[in-house]
Every structure is written in structure tokens, then in C-alpha cells.
PDB file of C-alpha atoms and ligand atoms in Angstrom:
ATOM      1  CA  MET A  78      84.701 -32.678  84.547  1.00 93.00           C
ATOM      2  CA  ILE A  79      83.508 -30.943  80.998  1.00 97.00           C
ATOM      3  CA  ALA A  80      80.765 -28.585  82.988  1.00 98.00           C
ATOM      4  CA  GLN A  81      83.642 -27.832  85.563  1.00 98.00           C
ATOM      5  CA  ASN A  82      86.035 -26.958  83.288  1.00 98.00           C
ATOM      6  CA  LEU A  83      83.188 -24.487  81.530  1.00 98.00           C
ATOM      7  CA  HIS A  84      82.707 -22.952  84.253  1.00 98.00           C
ATOM      8  CA  ALA A  85      86.385 -22.502  85.587  1.00 98.00           C
ATOM      9  CA  VAL A  86      86.865 -21.048  81.827  1.00 98.00           C
ATOM     10  CA  GLN A  87      84.435 -18.152  82.167  1.00 98.00           C
ATOM     11  CA  ALA A  88      84.836 -17.121  85.704  1.00 98.00           C
ATOM     12  CA  ARG A  89      88.463 -16.633  83.813  1.00 98.00           C
ATOM     13  CA  ILE A  90      86.504 -14.859  80.945  1.00 98.00           C
ATOM     14  CA  ALA A  91      84.977 -12.440  83.667  1.00 98.00           C
ATOM     15  CA  ASP A  92      87.917 -11.857  85.632  1.00 98.00           C
ATOM     16  CA  ALA A  93      90.154 -10.742  82.670  1.00 98.00           C
ATOM     17  CA  CYS A  94      86.475  -8.801  82.119  1.00 98.00           C
ATOM     18  CA  VAL A  95      86.505  -7.151  84.692  1.00 98.00           C
ATOM     19  CA  LYS A  96      90.386  -6.559  84.704  1.00 98.00           C
ATOM     20  CA  ALA A  97      89.486  -4.661  81.265  1.00 98.00           C
ATOM     21  CA  GLN A  98      87.212  -2.229  82.894  1.00 98.00           C
ATOM     22  CA  ARG A  99      84.842  -4.387  79.891  1.00 98.00           C
ATOM     23  CA  PRO A 100      81.322  -5.696  80.724  1.00 98.00           C
ATOM     24  CA  LEU A 101      80.745  -9.326  81.360  1.00 95.00           C
ATOM     25  CA  ASP A 102      78.721  -9.906  78.273  1.00 96.00           C
ATOM     26  CA  ALA A 103      81.480  -8.131  75.893  1.00 98.00           C
ATOM     27  CA  VAL A 104      83.478 -11.898  75.109  1.00 98.00           C
ATOM     28  CA  THR A 105      81.561 -15.162  73.557  1.00 98.00           C
ATOM     29  CA  LEU A 106      83.355 -18.639  74.632  1.00 98.00           C
ATOM     30  CA  LEU A 107      83.631 -20.489  71.403  1.00 98.00           C
ATOM     31  CA  ALA A 108      84.018 -24.157  72.487  1.00 98.00           C
ATOM     32  CA  VAL A 109      86.255 -26.164  70.734  1.00 98.00           C
ATOM     33  CA  SER A 110      85.938 -29.407  70.079  1.00 98.00           C
ATOM     34  CA  LYS A 111      87.968 -30.319  67.585  1.00 97.00           C
ATOM     35  CA  THR A 112      89.081 -34.317  68.156  1.00 96.00           C
ATOM     36  CA  PHE A 113      86.426 -34.356  71.070  1.00 97.00           C
ATOM     37  CA  GLY A 114      83.124 -36.705  70.011  1.00 97.00           C
ATOM     38  CA  PRO A 115      79.739 -35.600  69.797  1.00 98.00           C
ATOM     39  CA  GLU A 116      79.428 -36.692  73.620  1.00 98.00           C
ATOM     40  CA  ALA A 117      81.825 -34.323  74.812  1.00 98.00           C
ATOM     41  CA  VAL A 118      79.638 -31.454  72.829  1.00 98.00           C
ATOM     42  CA  GLN A 119      77.008 -32.984  74.375  1.00 98.00           C
ATOM     43  CA  GLU A 120      77.934 -33.066  77.441  1.00 98.00           C
ATOM     44  CA  ALA A 121      79.044 -28.979  77.312  1.00 98.00           C
ATOM     45  CA  TYR A 122      75.804 -28.594  76.258  1.00 98.00           C
ATOM     46  CA  ALA A 123      74.241 -29.649  78.754  1.00 98.00           C
ATOM     47  CA  ALA A 124      76.364 -27.346  80.922  1.00 98.00           C
ATOM     48  CA  GLY A 125      75.228 -24.698  78.500  1.00 98.00           C
ATOM     49  CA  GLN A 126      77.183 -24.050  76.512  1.00 98.00           C
ATOM     50  CA  THR A 127      75.787 -23.499  72.054  1.00 98.00           C
ATOM     51  CA  GLN A 128      78.428 -22.283  70.177  1.00 98.00           C
ATOM     52  CA  PHE A 129      81.283 -24.782  69.334  1.00 98.00           C
ATOM     53  CA  GLY A 130      84.348 -24.243  66.859  1.00 98.00           C
ATOM     54  CA  GLU A 131      85.863 -27.232  64.956  1.00 98.00           C
ATOM     55  CA  ASN A 132      89.223 -27.020  62.530  1.00 96.00           C
ATOM     56  CA  TYR A 133      88.238 -30.362  60.199  1.00 96.00           C
ATOM     57  CA  ILE A 134      85.601 -30.417  57.889  1.00 97.00           C
ATOM     58  CA  GLN A 135      85.079 -33.968  57.703  1.00 96.00           C
ATOM     59  CA  GLU A 136      84.961 -34.654  61.363  1.00 96.00           C
ATOM     60  CA  ALA A 137      83.321 -31.775  62.250  1.00 98.00           C
ATOM     61  CA  VAL A 138      80.257 -32.435  59.402  1.00 98.00           C
ATOM     62  CA  GLN A 139      80.052 -35.897  61.341  1.00 97.00           C
ATOM     63  CA  LYS A 140      79.178 -33.512  65.034  1.00 98.00           C
ATOM     64  CA  ILE A 141      77.046 -31.301  63.232  1.00 98.00           C
ATOM     65  CA  THR A 142      74.761 -34.100  61.756  1.00 98.00           C
ATOM     66  CA  ALA A 143      74.931 -36.376  65.197  1.00 98.00           C
ATOM     67  CA  LEU A 144      74.016 -33.595  66.730  1.00 98.00           C
ATOM     68  CA  ARG A 145      71.492 -31.879  64.707  1.00 97.00           C
ATOM     69  CA  HIS A 146      68.880 -32.073  67.337  1.00 97.00           C
ATOM     70  CA  LEU A 147      70.269 -29.512  69.383  1.00 98.00           C
ATOM     71  CA  PRO A 148      70.276 -25.842  69.085  1.00 98.00           C
ATOM     72  CA  LEU A 149      73.835 -25.482  68.300  1.00 98.00           C
ATOM     73  CA  GLN A 150      76.300 -23.032  66.561  1.00 98.00           C
ATOM     74  CA  TRP A 151      79.245 -24.028  64.470  1.00 98.00           C
ATOM     75  CA  HIS A 152      82.068 -22.116  63.851  1.00 98.00           C
ATOM     76  CA  CYS A 153      84.774 -22.960  61.375  1.00 98.00           C
ATOM     77  CA  ILE A 154      87.760 -22.144  62.372  1.00 98.00           C
ATOM     78  CA  GLY A 155      90.017 -24.105  60.352  1.00 96.00           C
ATOM     79  CA  PRO A 156      91.808 -23.606  56.944  1.00 95.00           C
ATOM     80  CA  ILE A 157      89.268 -24.012  53.889  1.00 96.00           C
ATOM     81  CA  GLN A 158      90.261 -25.792  50.552  1.00 95.00           C
ATOM     82  CA  SER A 159      88.635 -24.569  47.597  1.00 96.00           C
ATOM     83  CA  ASN A 160      86.820 -28.358  47.180  1.00 97.00           C
ATOM     84  CA  LYS A 161      85.792 -27.926  51.232  1.00 97.00           C
ATOM     85  CA  THR A 162      83.361 -24.436  50.793  1.00 98.00           C
ATOM     86  CA  ARG A 163      80.306 -26.169  49.731  1.00 98.00           C
ATOM     87  CA  VAL A 164      80.118 -28.586  52.467  1.00 98.00           C
ATOM     88  CA  VAL A 165      81.199 -25.833  55.104  1.00 98.00           C
ATOM     89  CA  ALA A 166      78.702 -23.428  53.131  1.00 98.00           C
ATOM     90  CA  GLU A 167      76.104 -26.227  53.287  1.00 98.00           C
ATOM     91  CA  HIS A 168      77.401 -27.107  57.214  1.00 98.00           C
ATOM     92  CA  PHE A 169      78.039 -24.168  59.348  1.00 98.00           C
ATOM     93  CA  ASP A 170      76.755 -21.231  61.036  1.00 98.00           C
ATOM     94  CA  TRP A 171      80.363 -19.340  60.903  1.00 99.00           C
ATOM     95  CA  VAL A 172      83.174 -19.358  58.990  1.00 98.00           C
ATOM     96  CA  HIS A 173      86.388 -17.706  61.184  1.00 98.00           C
ATOM     97  CA  THR A 174      88.922 -18.512  58.239  1.00 98.00           C
ATOM     98  CA  VAL A 175      88.438 -16.289  54.967  1.00 98.00           C
ATOM     99  CA  ASP A 176      91.637 -15.285  53.953  1.00 97.00           C
ATOM    100  CA  ARG A 177      91.111 -15.241  50.157  1.00 97.00           C
ATOM    101  CA  LEU A 178      88.627 -13.601  47.863  1.00 98.00           C
ATOM    102  CA  LYS A 179      88.078 -16.916  46.327  1.00 98.00           C
ATOM    103  CA  ILE A 180      86.650 -18.795  49.025  1.00 98.00           C
ATOM    104  CA  ALA A 181      84.470 -16.401  50.400  1.00 98.00           C
ATOM    105  CA  GLN A 182      82.665 -16.745  46.560  1.00 98.00           C
ATOM    106  CA  ARG A 183      82.519 -19.498  46.700  1.00 98.00           C
ATOM    107  CA  LEU A 184      80.927 -19.886  50.393  1.00 98.00           C
ATOM    108  CA  SER A 185      78.631 -16.913  48.685  1.00 98.00           C
ATOM    109  CA  GLU A 186      77.716 -19.178  45.896  1.00 98.00           C
ATOM    110  CA  GLN A 187      77.019 -22.229  47.906  1.00 98.00           C
ATOM    111  CA  ARG A 188      75.319 -20.633  50.421  1.00 98.00           C
ATOM    112  CA  PRO A 189      71.643 -23.030  50.536  1.00 98.00           C
ATOM    113  CA  SER A 190      69.394 -19.806  50.071  1.00 97.00           C
ATOM    114  CA  HIS A 191      66.502 -21.459  52.962  1.00 97.00           C
ATOM    115  CA  LEU A 192      69.906 -21.069  55.697  1.00 97.00           C
ATOM    116  CA  LEU A 193      70.752 -17.919  57.599  1.00 98.00           C
ATOM    117  CA  PRO A 194      73.618 -15.806  55.935  1.00 98.00           C
ATOM    118  CA  LEU A 195      76.558 -17.257  56.761  1.00 98.00           C
ATOM    119  CA  GLN A 196      78.391 -15.051  59.285  1.00 98.00           C
ATOM    120  CA  VAL A 197      82.286 -14.770  58.361  1.00 98.00           C
ATOM    121  CA  CYS A 198      85.592 -13.063  59.902  1.00 98.00           C
ATOM    122  CA  ILE A 199      88.795 -11.896  57.837  1.00 98.00           C
ATOM    123  CA  GLN A 200      92.004 -14.166  59.362  1.00 98.00           C
ATOM    124  CA  VAL A 201      94.341 -11.599  59.783  1.00 98.00           C
ATOM    125  CA  ASN A 202      97.799 -12.483  60.073  1.00 97.00           C
ATOM    126  CA  VAL A 203     100.158 -10.041  62.300  1.00 95.00           C
ATOM    127  CA  ASP A 204     103.028 -11.318  62.862  1.00 90.00           C
ATOM    128  CA  GLY A 205     104.289 -12.745  59.603  1.00 82.00           C
ATOM    129  CA  GLY A 206     104.398 -16.411  60.541  1.00 69.00           C
ATOM    130  CA  ALA A 207     105.183 -17.545  56.667  1.00 59.00           C
ATOM    131  CA  THR A 208     103.721 -20.696  56.447  1.00 61.00           C
ATOM    132  CA  LYS A 209     100.672 -19.665  58.522  1.00 76.00           C
ATOM    133  CA  SER A 210      97.121 -18.815  56.711  1.00 87.00           C
ATOM    134  CA  GLY A 211      95.640 -15.017  56.853  1.00 95.00           C
ATOM    135  CA  VAL A 212      96.260 -12.161  55.127  1.00 96.00           C
ATOM    136  CA  ALA A 213      98.192  -9.350  55.980  1.00 96.00           C
ATOM    137  CA  PRO A 214      96.929  -6.064  57.904  1.00 96.00           C
ATOM    138  CA  GLN A 215      97.452  -3.738  55.382  1.00 96.00           C
ATOM    139  CA  GLU A 216      95.528  -6.557  52.838  1.00 97.00           C
ATOM    140  CA  ALA A 217      92.468  -6.997  55.041  1.00 98.00           C
ATOM    141  CA  LEU A 218      90.616  -3.703  54.234  1.00 98.00           C
ATOM    142  CA  ALA A 219      90.508  -4.673  50.419  1.00 98.00           C
ATOM    143  CA  LEU A 220      89.419  -8.442  51.521  1.00 98.00           C
ATOM    144  CA  ALA A 221      87.047  -6.836  53.391  1.00 98.00           C
ATOM    145  CA  GLN A 222      85.482  -4.441  51.385  1.00 98.00           C
ATOM    146  CA  GLN A 223      84.551  -6.797  48.442  1.00 98.00           C
ATOM    147  CA  VAL A 224      83.516  -9.535  51.045  1.00 98.00           C
ATOM    148  CA  ALA A 225      80.668  -7.571  52.390  1.00 98.00           C
ATOM    149  CA  THR A 226      79.444  -7.379  49.078  1.00 98.00           C
ATOM    150  CA  LEU A 227      78.837 -10.896  48.889  1.00 98.00           C
ATOM    151  CA  PRO A 228      74.741 -12.693  48.584  1.00 98.00           C
ATOM    152  CA  GLY A 229      74.475 -15.070  51.265  1.00 98.00           C
ATOM    153  CA  LEU A 230      77.698 -13.703  53.501  1.00 98.00           C
ATOM    154  CA  ARG A 231      77.341 -11.496  56.046  1.00 98.00           C
ATOM    155  CA  LEU A 232      80.813 -10.233  57.582  1.00 98.00           C
ATOM    156  CA  ARG A 233      80.805  -9.719  60.902  1.00 98.00           C
ATOM    157  CA  GLY A 234      84.829  -8.982  61.780  1.00 98.00           C
ATOM    158  CA  VAL A 235      88.224 -10.620  62.162  1.00 98.00           C
ATOM    159  CA  MET A 236      90.134 -13.323  63.302  1.00 98.00           C
ATOM    160  CA  SER A 237      93.654 -14.275  64.461  1.00 97.00           C
ATOM    161  CA  ILE A 238      95.819 -17.261  65.664  1.00 96.00           C
ATOM    162  CA  PRO A 239      99.128 -15.373  66.682  1.00 95.00           C
ATOM    163  CA  GLU A 240     102.174 -17.532  67.670  1.00 92.00           C
ATOM    164  CA  PRO A 241     101.765 -18.486  71.404  1.00 91.00           C
ATOM    165  CA  ALA A 242     103.455 -15.512  73.140  1.00 93.00           C
ATOM    166  CA  THR A 243     106.115 -15.225  76.087  1.00 94.00           C
ATOM    167  CA  ASP A 244     104.310 -13.695  78.341  1.00 96.00           C
ATOM    168  CA  PHE A 245     101.006 -11.410  78.835  1.00 97.00           C
ATOM    169  CA  ILE A 246     102.753  -8.311  77.454  1.00 98.00           C
ATOM    170  CA  ALA A 247     104.149  -9.652  74.781  1.00 97.00           C
ATOM    171  CA  ALA A 248     100.553 -11.012  73.727  1.00 97.00           C
ATOM    172  CA  CYS A 249      98.885  -8.044  74.709  1.00 98.00           C
ATOM    173  CA  ALA A 250     101.107  -6.463  72.157  1.00 97.00           C
ATOM    174  CA  VAL A 251      99.860  -8.954  69.307  1.00 97.00           C
ATOM    175  CA  PHE A 252      96.553  -8.944  69.810  1.00 98.00           C
ATOM    176  CA  ALA A 253      96.581  -5.060  69.355  1.00 98.00           C
ATOM    177  CA  ARG A 254      97.575  -5.275  66.367  1.00 98.00           C
ATOM    178  CA  VAL A 255      94.386  -7.548  65.626  1.00 98.00           C
ATOM    179  CA  LYS A 256      92.296  -5.416  67.644  1.00 98.00           C
ATOM    180  CA  ALA A 257      93.478  -2.516  64.959  1.00 98.00           C
ATOM    181  CA  VAL A 258      92.957  -3.882  61.704  1.00 98.00           C
ATOM    182  CA  PHE A 259      89.238  -4.479  63.560  1.00 98.00           C
ATOM    183  CA  ASN A 260      88.817  -0.075  64.166  1.00 98.00           C
ATOM    184  CA  ALA A 261      90.442   0.281  60.764  1.00 98.00           C
ATOM    185  CA  LEU A 262      87.929  -1.695  58.850  1.00 98.00           C
ATOM    186  CA  ASN A 263      85.231   0.006  60.887  1.00 98.00           C
ATOM    187  CA  ALA A 264      86.578   3.351  60.881  1.00 98.00           C
ATOM    188  CA  GLN A 265      86.138   2.847  56.615  1.00 97.00           C
ATOM    189  CA  GLY A 266      82.675   2.203  58.133  1.00 97.00           C
ATOM    190  CA  LEU A 267      81.959  -1.549  58.282  1.00 97.00           C
ATOM    191  CA  ALA A 268      80.149  -1.834  61.015  1.00 96.00           C
ATOM    192  CA  LEU A 269      82.103  -4.805  62.600  1.00 98.00           C
ATOM    193  CA  ASP A 270      81.162  -6.226  66.063  1.00 98.00           C
ATOM    194  CA  THR A 271      83.866  -9.750  66.164  1.00 98.00           C
ATOM    195  CA  VAL A 272      87.637  -9.957  67.088  1.00 98.00           C
ATOM    196  CA  SER A 273      87.902 -13.514  67.070  1.00 98.00           C
ATOM    197  CA  MET A 274      91.008 -14.224  69.406  1.00 98.00           C
ATOM    198  CA  GLY A 275      92.383 -15.421  72.484  1.00 98.00           C
ATOM    199  CA  MET A 276      93.060 -19.853  73.526  1.00 97.00           C
ATOM    200  CA  SER A 277      93.459 -21.765  76.267  1.00 97.00           C
ATOM    201  CA  ALA A 278      96.420 -20.377  77.648  1.00 96.00           C
ATOM    202  CA  ASP A 279      96.235 -16.482  76.214  1.00 97.00           C
ATOM    203  CA  MET A 280      92.645 -15.687  76.550  1.00 98.00           C
ATOM    204  CA  GLU A 281      92.813 -13.004  79.425  1.00 98.00           C
ATOM    205  CA  ALA A 282      95.693 -11.555  77.278  1.00 98.00           C
ATOM    206  CA  ALA A 283      93.459 -11.723  74.362  1.00 98.00           C
ATOM    207  CA  VAL A 284      90.392 -10.430  76.249  1.00 98.00           C
ATOM    208  CA  GLN A 285      92.647  -7.313  77.548  1.00 98.00           C
ATOM    209  CA  SER A 286      93.116  -6.723  74.338  1.00 98.00           C
ATOM    210  CA  GLY A 287      89.698  -5.942  72.863  1.00 98.00           C
ATOM    211  CA  SER A 288      88.193  -9.922  72.091  1.00 98.00           C
ATOM    212  CA  THR A 289      84.677 -10.363  71.461  1.00 98.00           C
ATOM    213  CA  MET A 290      85.131 -13.862  70.765  1.00 98.00           C
ATOM    214  CA  VAL A 291      87.301 -16.263  72.839  1.00 98.00           C
ATOM    215  CA  ARG A 292      88.024 -20.047  71.528  1.00 98.00           C
ATOM    216  CA  VAL A 293      88.911 -22.733  73.735  1.00 98.00           C
ATOM    217  CA  GLY A 294      89.797 -26.424  73.842  1.00 98.00           C
ATOM    218  CA  THR A 295      92.107 -27.926  76.322  1.00 98.00           C
ATOM    219  CA  ALA A 296      90.921 -25.646  78.905  1.00 98.00           C
ATOM    220  CA  ILE A 297      87.451 -27.326  78.303  1.00 98.00           C
ATOM    221  CA  PHE A 298      87.526 -30.674  76.957  1.00 98.00           C
ATOM    222  CA  GLY A 299      91.116 -31.660  78.558  1.00 95.00           C
ATOM    223  CA  GLY A 300      94.518 -32.569  76.561  1.00 93.00           C
ATOM    224  CA  ARG A 301      93.882 -33.665  72.628  1.00 90.00           C
ATOM    225  CA  THR A 302      95.492 -36.628  72.497  1.00 83.00           C
ATOM    226  CA  LYS A 303      93.719 -38.066  69.071  1.00 67.00           C
ATOM    227  CA  PRO A 304      95.236 -36.817  66.065  1.00 65.00           C
ATOM    228  CA  ALA A 305      93.070 -34.798  63.498  1.00 57.00           C
ATOM    229  CA  ALA A 306      90.255 -36.936  61.962  1.00 52.00           C
TER     230      ALA A 306
HETATM  231  C1  LIG B 182      92.696 -25.721  68.522  1.00 91.77           C
HETATM  232  C2  LIG B 182      92.170 -24.121  68.231  1.00 91.77           C
HETATM  233  C3  LIG B 182      92.219 -23.294  69.056  1.00 91.77           C
HETATM  234  C4  LIG B 182      91.832 -24.245  71.126  1.00 91.77           C
HETATM  235  O1  LIG B 182      92.871 -24.011  71.138  1.00 91.77           O
HETATM  236  P1  LIG B 182      92.996 -24.378  72.438  1.00 91.77           P
HETATM  237  O2  LIG B 182      94.577 -24.072  72.766  1.00 91.77           O
HETATM  238  O3  LIG B 182      93.591 -25.913  72.512  1.00 91.77           O
HETATM  239  O4  LIG B 182      92.254 -23.781  73.651  1.00 91.77           O
HETATM  240  C5  LIG B 182      91.403 -22.191  68.996  1.00 91.77           C
HETATM  241  N1  LIG B 182      91.266 -21.648  68.121  1.00 91.77           N
HETATM  242  C6  LIG B 182      91.876 -22.477  66.219  1.00 91.77           C
HETATM  243  C7  LIG B 182      92.031 -22.330  65.560  1.00 91.77           C
HETATM  244  C8  LIG B 182      92.605 -23.734  66.490  1.00 91.77           C
HETATM  245  O5  LIG B 182      92.763 -24.533  65.598  1.00 91.77           O
END
């Protein structure tokens, strides 16, 4: 089932790339395995998936540890409290949710020197949801420039989790704001390559709008019935 779902998602992404006149390899699929156990990750891996996204640090670390024998890349896509930065720096390959300098500094200091730099994205809030994390677009450049100087980190791009839009056109309009932030940072010389946006329901609009990494959970693993660990 997971293998079939994965192939269906890959086909959706490929179709969206064709429609957007983008190369088929322009978009990386991140499989969001939160709330699912290591067996589900293993099943996806057997079907060729190697990049996995997790929201809940504690739950993720158990999975990462259990699956250490597999060549997987783990992406932290959930909020990070200061007291969790060490375990994140020690276990993940990517962090998409850097939204303040203090978190980036801690990740930088705590990244073990024997590991590759932690690949990071700045989380941007383009639709102003008051309770949502992410920096305002006009604050993204200052944060990105500071993060780019930190040892142990490599700044790769921007990430966003907009509110679900009512239709394709509206979704594209919101995603375009994220892409505009990405373009503005690159115009300042940051050489970024990653726009992390799009989920199960809106990956086509995200690809149309320039996403380079879609984060897909439900369409691969099914509905989440369990609460977060
Ligand atoms: C859960 C989650 C996803 C995946 O969402 P689906 O709708 O299940 O595809 C993507 N990104 C983030 C940040 C998430 O928390």
C-alpha cells in the first residue's frame, strides 16, 4: 500500500512538473512519517524513498535510532524548543523550521563535528497566522544572513506552512510569496537551492509556484489516527 501510494505521489509531482514546465527532477519528495512506526518507514524505503520528515522530536529520535542501519536522511519539520536543539543537532540531517537566531546558534554550537553540516531552512510565515511560527517575509533576509555565517550549519533555503487555501489559484498566490522571499534572498547573494512547501492536499500548486521539496504524509502513509507521540 505504501509503495503504491508513493508511486501515485511521484506521478502527481511529475505531472505538476510537466504542467509547470519544470524538469522532472526539480522537486524532491519528503515523506512525512510522523505518528507512523519504523515499519512504515522501512516499507517506504523498500520502495525507494530515502528522505523522511518528522515533527515530534522524541518520536523521531526513536525511529532514527531504530533505523540507523538504513541510509536515510531525516528532516526536522516541527517546531523546536531551545531545550531540544541538542538532540536535533545530534540526530537530524536537515532542519526546516529555523525561525529565530537563538535556535540557529544553539544548533550550530551543538552540531557534532564528525557529522556533515546540518542543512537548514528559514521558516517564513507568509499569511500572518498569529499563532504560527516563522519569520515575517521582511525579516527573513536579516535572519538568513546571520544563519549563513554559523559554523556547523548550511543554509539551503526557505520553508513555509501556509493555511490551506480554498482553491488552486489561491494556493498558488500564497506559495508565490514564499518563492518571492527565496528569490529576494538569492538576489542578495545567498545561493540557496531549496523551497520547502506543499503537502498532500496542495503539492500541485506548490510545484507550480516553484517548490523544490514537497512534504507529503497522508497521501503516502494514510490518515493519522494516532496522536503525536
Ligand atoms: C504533517 C506535516 C506535513 C504533511 O502533511 P500531509 O497533509 O499529511 O501531507 C507537511 N509539513 C508539515 C510541517 C507537517 O507538520
